[in-house]
């Protein structure tokens, strides 16, 4: 079984709809992250959480919100989706110790907003 | 944020050693240098990380000169399966928004 799972893997929605992307992990890590990737570009950090009570904005948080329901679950919401939020979304985890910058990524969710 | 510059793309042949250099002139004292690999439609995968001198693991080596203003990822004897995008990151994840993925280097390995 995958250590970091994301649901759904693909989603097509319409402008103005609310949508939630979910991430679960079995690695026991405290730290979780949401990134988006646009074609030909690197990943940009949306939100990150260092523990259940900690939520921080990343580079591009406008139009997004998150919820850390438990150590293992971190959800990303688009309150009112717009076409330029069409992208590949990745969830990642890290344990915050040892190798500082080592993150473990999920398989990604491909979101299309029409 | 430490800005990184790396080649947009590189071509190589199976069995060759590939070196990808990354420039990071404004690296901070606390920053680490980290490399990730990404295959199409997959999440990035951590390859190697270092602070100074040389680091080697089972898949790659990382060379960092004394001034730390650049670094070189070395992949020995590449195969077709090494075709991917390689990202150089500079920062420290303790401050989450200091870790930035740039556009990366597309490595194409040919037979």
PDB file of C-alpha atoms in Angstrom:
ATOM      1  CA  UNK A   1       0.000   0.000   0.000  1.00  0.00           C
ATOM      2  CA  UNK A   2       1.131   3.510  -0.796  1.00  0.00           C
ATOM      3  CA  UNK A   3       2.403   5.567   2.130  1.00  0.00           C
ATOM      4  CA  UNK A   4       0.825   8.798   0.862  1.00  0.00           C
ATOM      5  CA  UNK A   5      -2.514   8.565  -0.901  1.00  0.00           C
ATOM      6  CA  UNK A   6      -4.571  11.227  -2.601  1.00  0.00           C
ATOM      7  CA  UNK A   7      -8.226  11.196  -3.576  1.00  0.00           C
ATOM      8  CA  UNK A   8      -9.562  11.714  -6.120  1.00  0.00           C
ATOM      9  CA  UNK A   9      -6.816  11.043  -8.657  1.00  0.00           C
ATOM     10  CA  UNK A  10      -8.654  12.941 -11.360  1.00  0.00           C
ATOM     11  CA  UNK A  11     -11.444  15.477 -11.109  1.00  0.00           C
ATOM     12  CA  UNK A  12     -13.267  17.646 -13.570  1.00  0.00           C
ATOM     13  CA  UNK A  13     -15.409  20.401 -12.146  1.00  0.00           C
ATOM     14  CA  UNK A  14     -17.059  23.628 -13.190  1.00  0.00           C
ATOM     15  CA  UNK A  15     -16.252  27.214 -12.364  1.00  0.00           C
ATOM     16  CA  UNK A  16     -17.727  28.267  -9.039  1.00  0.00           C
ATOM     17  CA  UNK A  17     -17.992  24.783  -7.550  1.00  0.00           C
ATOM     18  CA  UNK A  18     -16.500  23.913  -4.189  1.00  0.00           C
ATOM     19  CA  UNK A  19     -14.113  21.016  -4.299  1.00  0.00           C
ATOM     20  CA  UNK A  20     -12.043  19.151  -1.741  1.00  0.00           C
ATOM     21  CA  UNK A  21      -8.893  17.173  -2.359  1.00  0.00           C
ATOM     22  CA  UNK A  22      -7.910  14.718   0.326  1.00  0.00           C
ATOM     23  CA  UNK A  23      -4.556  13.388   1.434  1.00  0.00           C
ATOM     24  CA  UNK A  24      -3.855  10.546   3.838  1.00  0.00           C
ATOM     25  CA  UNK A  25      -0.549   9.137   5.018  1.00  0.00           C
ATOM     26  CA  UNK A  26       0.557   6.069   6.928  1.00  0.00           C
ATOM     27  CA  UNK A  27       4.149   7.210   7.470  1.00  0.00           C
ATOM     28  CA  UNK A  28       3.440   8.658  10.898  1.00  0.00           C
ATOM     29  CA  UNK A  29       4.865  12.019   9.879  1.00  0.00           C
ATOM     30  CA  UNK A  30       3.819  15.206  11.612  1.00  0.00           C
ATOM     31  CA  UNK A  31       4.422  17.507   8.652  1.00  0.00           C
ATOM     32  CA  UNK A  32       2.201  17.688   5.608  1.00  0.00           C
ATOM     33  CA  UNK A  33       2.177  19.926   2.523  1.00  0.00           C
ATOM     34  CA  UNK A  34       0.083  20.817  -0.487  1.00  0.00           C
ATOM     35  CA  UNK A  35       1.695  21.838  -3.781  1.00  0.00           C
ATOM     36  CA  UNK A  36       0.403  22.609  -7.227  1.00  0.00           C
ATOM     37  CA  UNK A  37       2.247  22.026 -10.477  1.00  0.00           C
ATOM     38  CA  UNK A  38       1.443  23.681 -13.774  1.00  0.00           C
ATOM     39  CA  UNK A  39       2.680  22.289 -17.110  1.00  0.00           C
ATOM     40  CA  UNK A  40       6.384  22.880 -17.599  1.00  0.00           C
ATOM     41  CA  UNK A  41       6.775  24.515 -14.222  1.00  0.00           C
ATOM     42  CA  UNK A  42       8.076  23.434 -10.881  1.00  0.00           C
ATOM     43  CA  UNK A  43       5.969  22.880  -7.796  1.00  0.00           C
ATOM     44  CA  UNK A  44       4.593  25.786  -5.796  1.00  0.00           C
ATOM     45  CA  UNK A  45       3.720  25.446  -2.128  1.00  0.00           C
ATOM     46  CA  UNK A  46       0.099  26.252  -1.244  1.00  0.00           C
ATOM     47  CA  UNK A  47      -0.141  25.399   2.475  1.00  0.00           C
ATOM     48  CA  UNK A  48       1.826  23.410   4.986  1.00  0.00           C
ATOM     49  CA  UNK A  49       1.215  22.047   8.448  1.00  0.00           C
ATOM     50  CA  UNK A  50       3.896  21.038  10.952  1.00  0.00           C
ATOM     51  CA  UNK A  51       1.413  19.414  13.315  1.00  0.00           C
ATOM     52  CA  UNK A  52      -2.333  19.073  13.814  1.00  0.00           C
ATOM     53  CA  UNK A  53      -2.681  22.520  15.376  1.00  0.00           C
ATOM     54  CA  UNK A  54      -0.342  24.279  12.985  1.00  0.00           C
ATOM     55  CA  UNK A  55      -1.390  25.634   9.565  1.00  0.00           C
ATOM     56  CA  UNK A  56       0.751  27.964   7.471  1.00  0.00           C
ATOM     57  CA  UNK A  57       0.312  29.702   4.159  1.00  0.00           C
ATOM     58  CA  UNK A  58       2.773  28.925   1.431  1.00  0.00           C
ATOM     59  CA  UNK A  59       3.704  30.763  -1.714  1.00  0.00           C
ATOM     60  CA  UNK A  60       0.246  30.738  -3.356  1.00  0.00           C
ATOM     61  CA  UNK A  61      -2.539  30.313  -0.773  1.00  0.00           C
ATOM     62  CA  UNK A  62      -5.128  32.714  -2.239  1.00  0.00           C
ATOM     63  CA  UNK A  63      -8.251  30.838  -3.349  1.00  0.00           C
ATOM     64  CA  UNK A  64      -7.392  27.787  -1.247  1.00  0.00           C
ATOM     65  CA  UNK A  65      -8.042  26.613   2.295  1.00  0.00           C
ATOM     66  CA  UNK A  66      -6.901  23.569   4.222  1.00  0.00           C
ATOM     67  CA  UNK A  67      -7.956  21.410   7.119  1.00  0.00           C
ATOM     68  CA  UNK A  68      -5.734  19.139   9.197  1.00  0.00           C
ATOM     69  CA  UNK A  69      -8.240  16.679  10.567  1.00  0.00           C
ATOM     70  CA  UNK A  70      -5.689  14.380  12.166  1.00  0.00           C
ATOM     71  CA  UNK A  71      -1.991  13.649  12.020  1.00  0.00           C
ATOM     72  CA  UNK A  72      -2.641  11.434   9.017  1.00  0.00           C
ATOM     73  CA  UNK A  73      -5.084  13.615   7.069  1.00  0.00           C
ATOM     74  CA  UNK A  74      -4.683  16.958   5.348  1.00  0.00           C
ATOM     75  CA  UNK A  75      -7.372  18.286   3.002  1.00  0.00           C
ATOM     76  CA  UNK A  76      -7.193  21.070   0.447  1.00  0.00           C
ATOM     77  CA  UNK A  77     -10.339  22.970  -0.524  1.00  0.00           C
ATOM     78  CA  UNK A  78     -11.118  25.262  -3.390  1.00  0.00           C
ATOM     79  CA  UNK A  79     -14.075  27.284  -2.170  1.00  0.00           C
ATOM     80  CA  UNK A  80     -15.075  28.535  -5.616  1.00  0.00           C
ATOM     81  CA  UNK A  81     -13.017  26.905  -8.334  1.00  0.00           C
ATOM     82  CA  UNK A  82     -11.794  28.961 -11.273  1.00  0.00           C
ATOM     83  CA  UNK A  83     -10.150  27.788 -14.532  1.00  0.00           C
ATOM     84  CA  UNK A  84      -6.653  28.973 -13.600  1.00  0.00           C
ATOM     85  CA  UNK A  85      -6.717  26.499 -10.714  1.00  0.00           C
ATOM     86  CA  UNK A  86      -6.515  23.731 -13.282  1.00  0.00           C
ATOM     87  CA  UNK A  87      -3.309  21.949 -12.320  1.00  0.00           C
ATOM     88  CA  UNK A  88      -1.724  18.842 -10.864  1.00  0.00           C
ATOM     89  CA  UNK A  89      -1.914  18.893  -7.067  1.00  0.00           C
ATOM     90  CA  UNK A  90       0.499  17.010  -4.847  1.00  0.00           C
ATOM     91  CA  UNK A  91       0.399  16.246  -1.177  1.00  0.00           C
ATOM     92  CA  UNK A  92       3.652  15.526   0.637  1.00  0.00           C
ATOM     93  CA  UNK A  93       4.828  14.579   4.119  1.00  0.00           C
ATOM     94  CA  UNK A  94       8.041  14.801   6.109  1.00  0.00           C
ATOM     95  CA  UNK A  95       9.108  13.876   9.604  1.00  0.00           C
ATOM     96  CA  UNK A  96      10.935  17.090  10.400  1.00  0.00           C
ATOM     97  CA  UNK A  97      14.067  15.421  11.595  1.00  0.00           C
ATOM     98  CA  UNK A  98      17.165  13.848  10.152  1.00  0.00           C
ATOM     99  CA  UNK A  99      17.267  14.739   6.469  1.00  0.00           C
ATOM    100  CA  UNK A 100      15.716  18.166   6.673  1.00  0.00           C
ATOM    101  CA  UNK A 101      14.369  18.609   3.199  1.00  0.00           C
ATOM    102  CA  UNK A 102      13.249  15.055   2.439  1.00  0.00           C
ATOM    103  CA  UNK A 103       9.587  14.983   1.568  1.00  0.00           C
ATOM    104  CA  UNK A 104       7.487  12.046   0.464  1.00  0.00           C
ATOM    105  CA  UNK A 105       4.976  12.823  -2.256  1.00  0.00           C
ATOM    106  CA  UNK A 106       1.641  11.309  -3.127  1.00  0.00           C
ATOM    107  CA  UNK A 107       0.674  10.306  -6.663  1.00  0.00           C
ATOM    108  CA  UNK A 108      -1.076  13.598  -7.390  1.00  0.00           C
ATOM    109  CA  UNK A 109      -4.590  14.756  -8.245  1.00  0.00           C
ATOM    110  CA  UNK A 110      -5.211  16.121 -11.704  1.00  0.00           C
ATOM    111  CA  UNK A 111      -7.845  18.845 -11.419  1.00  0.00           C
ATOM    112  CA  UNK A 112      -9.576  20.447 -14.379  1.00  0.00           C
ATOM    113  CA  UNK A 113     -11.836  23.449 -13.867  1.00  0.00           C
ATOM    114  CA  UNK A 114     -14.068  24.202 -16.834  1.00  0.00           C
TER     115      UNK A 114
ATOM    116  CA  UNK B   1      14.656  32.908  -0.885  1.00  0.00           C
ATOM    117  CA  UNK B   2      17.722  31.450  -2.507  1.00  0.00           C
ATOM    118  CA  UNK B   3      17.212  31.465  -6.269  1.00  0.00           C
ATOM    119  CA  UNK B   4      18.549  28.530  -8.247  1.00  0.00           C
ATOM    120  CA  UNK B   5      19.582  28.341 -11.875  1.00  0.00           C
ATOM    121  CA  UNK B   6      19.965  25.048 -13.699  1.00  0.00           C
ATOM    122  CA  UNK B   7      19.978  24.039 -17.365  1.00  0.00           C
ATOM    123  CA  UNK B   8      16.582  23.618 -18.953  1.00  0.00           C
ATOM    124  CA  UNK B   9      17.461  20.304 -20.537  1.00  0.00           C
ATOM    125  CA  UNK B  10      20.287  17.823 -21.105  1.00  0.00           C
ATOM    126  CA  UNK B  11      20.731  14.795 -23.330  1.00  0.00           C
ATOM    127  CA  UNK B  12      22.852  11.754 -22.587  1.00  0.00           C
ATOM    128  CA  UNK B  13      23.344   8.155 -23.637  1.00  0.00           C
ATOM    129  CA  UNK B  14      22.980   5.007 -21.639  1.00  0.00           C
ATOM    130  CA  UNK B  15      26.031   4.133 -19.616  1.00  0.00           C
ATOM    131  CA  UNK B  16      27.387   7.671 -19.445  1.00  0.00           C
ATOM    132  CA  UNK B  17      27.908   9.735 -16.330  1.00  0.00           C
ATOM    133  CA  UNK B  18      25.672  12.792 -16.177  1.00  0.00           C
ATOM    134  CA  UNK B  19      26.495  15.930 -14.234  1.00  0.00           C
ATOM    135  CA  UNK B  20      23.831  18.574 -13.666  1.00  0.00           C
ATOM    136  CA  UNK B  21      25.044  21.839 -12.190  1.00  0.00           C
ATOM    137  CA  UNK B  22      22.919  24.251 -10.195  1.00  0.00           C
ATOM    138  CA  UNK B  23      23.857  27.836  -9.345  1.00  0.00           C
ATOM    139  CA  UNK B  24      22.666  29.375  -6.076  1.00  0.00           C
ATOM    140  CA  UNK B  25      24.664  32.533  -5.505  1.00  0.00           C
ATOM    141  CA  UNK B  26      22.622  33.839  -2.559  1.00  0.00           C
ATOM    142  CA  UNK B  27      22.522  30.655  -0.527  1.00  0.00           C
ATOM    143  CA  UNK B  28      22.118  31.337   3.184  1.00  0.00           C
ATOM    144  CA  UNK B  29      24.239  29.906   5.966  1.00  0.00           C
ATOM    145  CA  UNK B  30      21.493  27.562   7.175  1.00  0.00           C
ATOM    146  CA  UNK B  31      20.406  26.385   3.738  1.00  0.00           C
ATOM    147  CA  UNK B  32      20.817  22.820   2.556  1.00  0.00           C
ATOM    148  CA  UNK B  33      21.050  21.757  -1.085  1.00  0.00           C
ATOM    149  CA  UNK B  34      18.574  19.100  -2.092  1.00  0.00           C
ATOM    150  CA  UNK B  35      17.865  17.314  -5.353  1.00  0.00           C
ATOM    151  CA  UNK B  36      14.632  15.660  -6.413  1.00  0.00           C
ATOM    152  CA  UNK B  37      13.690  13.532  -9.409  1.00  0.00           C
ATOM    153  CA  UNK B  38      10.271  13.570 -11.042  1.00  0.00           C
ATOM    154  CA  UNK B  39       8.824  11.219 -13.642  1.00  0.00           C
ATOM    155  CA  UNK B  40       5.798  12.272 -15.723  1.00  0.00           C
ATOM    156  CA  UNK B  41       2.538  12.245 -13.769  1.00  0.00           C
ATOM    157  CA  UNK B  42       4.284  11.264 -10.534  1.00  0.00           C
ATOM    158  CA  UNK B  43       5.266  13.181  -7.445  1.00  0.00           C
ATOM    159  CA  UNK B  44       8.906  14.190  -7.005  1.00  0.00           C
ATOM    160  CA  UNK B  45      11.220  11.759  -5.283  1.00  0.00           C
ATOM    161  CA  UNK B  46      14.082  12.777  -3.011  1.00  0.00           C
ATOM    162  CA  UNK B  47      17.502  11.862  -4.390  1.00  0.00           C
ATOM    163  CA  UNK B  48      20.183  13.419  -2.228  1.00  0.00           C
ATOM    164  CA  UNK B  49      20.926  16.311   0.110  1.00  0.00           C
ATOM    165  CA  UNK B  50      24.085  17.996   1.281  1.00  0.00           C
ATOM    166  CA  UNK B  51      25.492  21.009   3.072  1.00  0.00           C
ATOM    167  CA  UNK B  52      29.118  21.067   1.956  1.00  0.00           C
ATOM    168  CA  UNK B  53      31.841  19.000   0.237  1.00  0.00           C
ATOM    169  CA  UNK B  54      30.662  15.677  -1.149  1.00  0.00           C
ATOM    170  CA  UNK B  55      27.769  13.406  -0.372  1.00  0.00           C
ATOM    171  CA  UNK B  56      27.246  10.014  -1.970  1.00  0.00           C
ATOM    172  CA  UNK B  57      24.442   7.505  -1.746  1.00  0.00           C
ATOM    173  CA  UNK B  58      23.389   4.464  -3.741  1.00  0.00           C
ATOM    174  CA  UNK B  59      21.980   6.465  -6.652  1.00  0.00           C
ATOM    175  CA  UNK B  60      23.954   9.720  -6.917  1.00  0.00           C
ATOM    176  CA  UNK B  61      26.713  11.972  -5.695  1.00  0.00           C
ATOM    177  CA  UNK B  62      26.456  15.620  -4.799  1.00  0.00           C
ATOM    178  CA  UNK B  63      29.471  17.890  -5.054  1.00  0.00           C
ATOM    179  CA  UNK B  64      29.435  21.229  -3.261  1.00  0.00           C
ATOM    180  CA  UNK B  65      32.431  23.601  -3.472  1.00  0.00           C
ATOM    181  CA  UNK B  66      33.652  25.507  -0.465  1.00  0.00           C
ATOM    182  CA  UNK B  67      31.782  28.724  -1.339  1.00  0.00           C
ATOM    183  CA  UNK B  68      28.513  26.746  -1.724  1.00  0.00           C
ATOM    184  CA  UNK B  69      27.386  29.014  -4.569  1.00  0.00           C
ATOM    185  CA  UNK B  70      26.846  26.055  -6.844  1.00  0.00           C
ATOM    186  CA  UNK B  71      26.391  22.308  -6.657  1.00  0.00           C
ATOM    187  CA  UNK B  72      26.624  19.389  -9.059  1.00  0.00           C
ATOM    188  CA  UNK B  73      24.456  16.318  -9.085  1.00  0.00           C
ATOM    189  CA  UNK B  74      26.305  13.363 -10.582  1.00  0.00           C
ATOM    190  CA  UNK B  75      24.434  10.321 -11.868  1.00  0.00           C
ATOM    191  CA  UNK B  76      26.796   7.429 -12.682  1.00  0.00           C
ATOM    192  CA  UNK B  77      26.115   5.227 -15.704  1.00  0.00           C
ATOM    193  CA  UNK B  78      22.614   6.444 -16.510  1.00  0.00           C
ATOM    194  CA  UNK B  79      19.973   4.211 -18.033  1.00  0.00           C
ATOM    195  CA  UNK B  80      16.810   4.953 -19.994  1.00  0.00           C
ATOM    196  CA  UNK B  81      14.850   4.886 -16.742  1.00  0.00           C
ATOM    197  CA  UNK B  82      16.781   7.920 -15.508  1.00  0.00           C
ATOM    198  CA  UNK B  83      14.934  10.084 -18.034  1.00  0.00           C
ATOM    199  CA  UNK B  84      13.130  12.551 -15.783  1.00  0.00           C
ATOM    200  CA  UNK B  85      13.076  16.115 -14.514  1.00  0.00           C
ATOM    201  CA  UNK B  86      15.666  16.927 -11.852  1.00  0.00           C
ATOM    202  CA  UNK B  87      15.095  19.760  -9.407  1.00  0.00           C
ATOM    203  CA  UNK B  88      17.701  21.588  -7.390  1.00  0.00           C
ATOM    204  CA  UNK B  89      16.353  23.126  -4.192  1.00  0.00           C
ATOM    205  CA  UNK B  90      18.105  25.373  -1.747  1.00  0.00           C
ATOM    206  CA  UNK B  91      16.655  26.136   1.627  1.00  0.00           C
ATOM    207  CA  UNK B  92      15.650  24.624   4.897  1.00  0.00           C
ATOM    208  CA  UNK B  93      12.248  23.082   5.362  1.00  0.00           C
ATOM    209  CA  UNK B  94      12.084  24.279   8.950  1.00  0.00           C
ATOM    210  CA  UNK B  95      10.708  27.403   7.376  1.00  0.00           C
ATOM    211  CA  UNK B  96       8.360  25.812   4.875  1.00  0.00           C
ATOM    212  CA  UNK B  97       8.018  28.578   2.388  1.00  0.00           C
ATOM    213  CA  UNK B  98      11.768  28.773   1.967  1.00  0.00           C
ATOM    214  CA  UNK B  99      11.886  25.564  -0.048  1.00  0.00           C
ATOM    215  CA  UNK B 100      11.214  26.341  -3.704  1.00  0.00           C
ATOM    216  CA  UNK B 101      11.046  24.006  -6.674  1.00  0.00           C
ATOM    217  CA  UNK B 102      12.221  25.746  -9.827  1.00  0.00           C
ATOM    218  CA  UNK B 103      11.514  24.580 -13.368  1.00  0.00           C
ATOM    219  CA  UNK B 104      14.102  21.829 -13.131  1.00  0.00           C
ATOM    220  CA  UNK B 105      16.318  20.156 -15.729  1.00  0.00           C
ATOM    221  CA  UNK B 106      14.802  17.714 -18.194  1.00  0.00           C
ATOM    222  CA  UNK B 107      17.266  14.850 -18.634  1.00  0.00           C
ATOM    223  CA  UNK B 108      16.741  12.676 -21.687  1.00  0.00           C
ATOM    224  CA  UNK B 109      18.709   9.433 -21.811  1.00  0.00           C
ATOM    225  CA  UNK B 110      18.976   7.822 -25.226  1.00  0.00           C
ATOM    226  CA  UNK B 111      19.943   4.304 -26.228  1.00  0.00           C
TER     227      UNK B 111
END
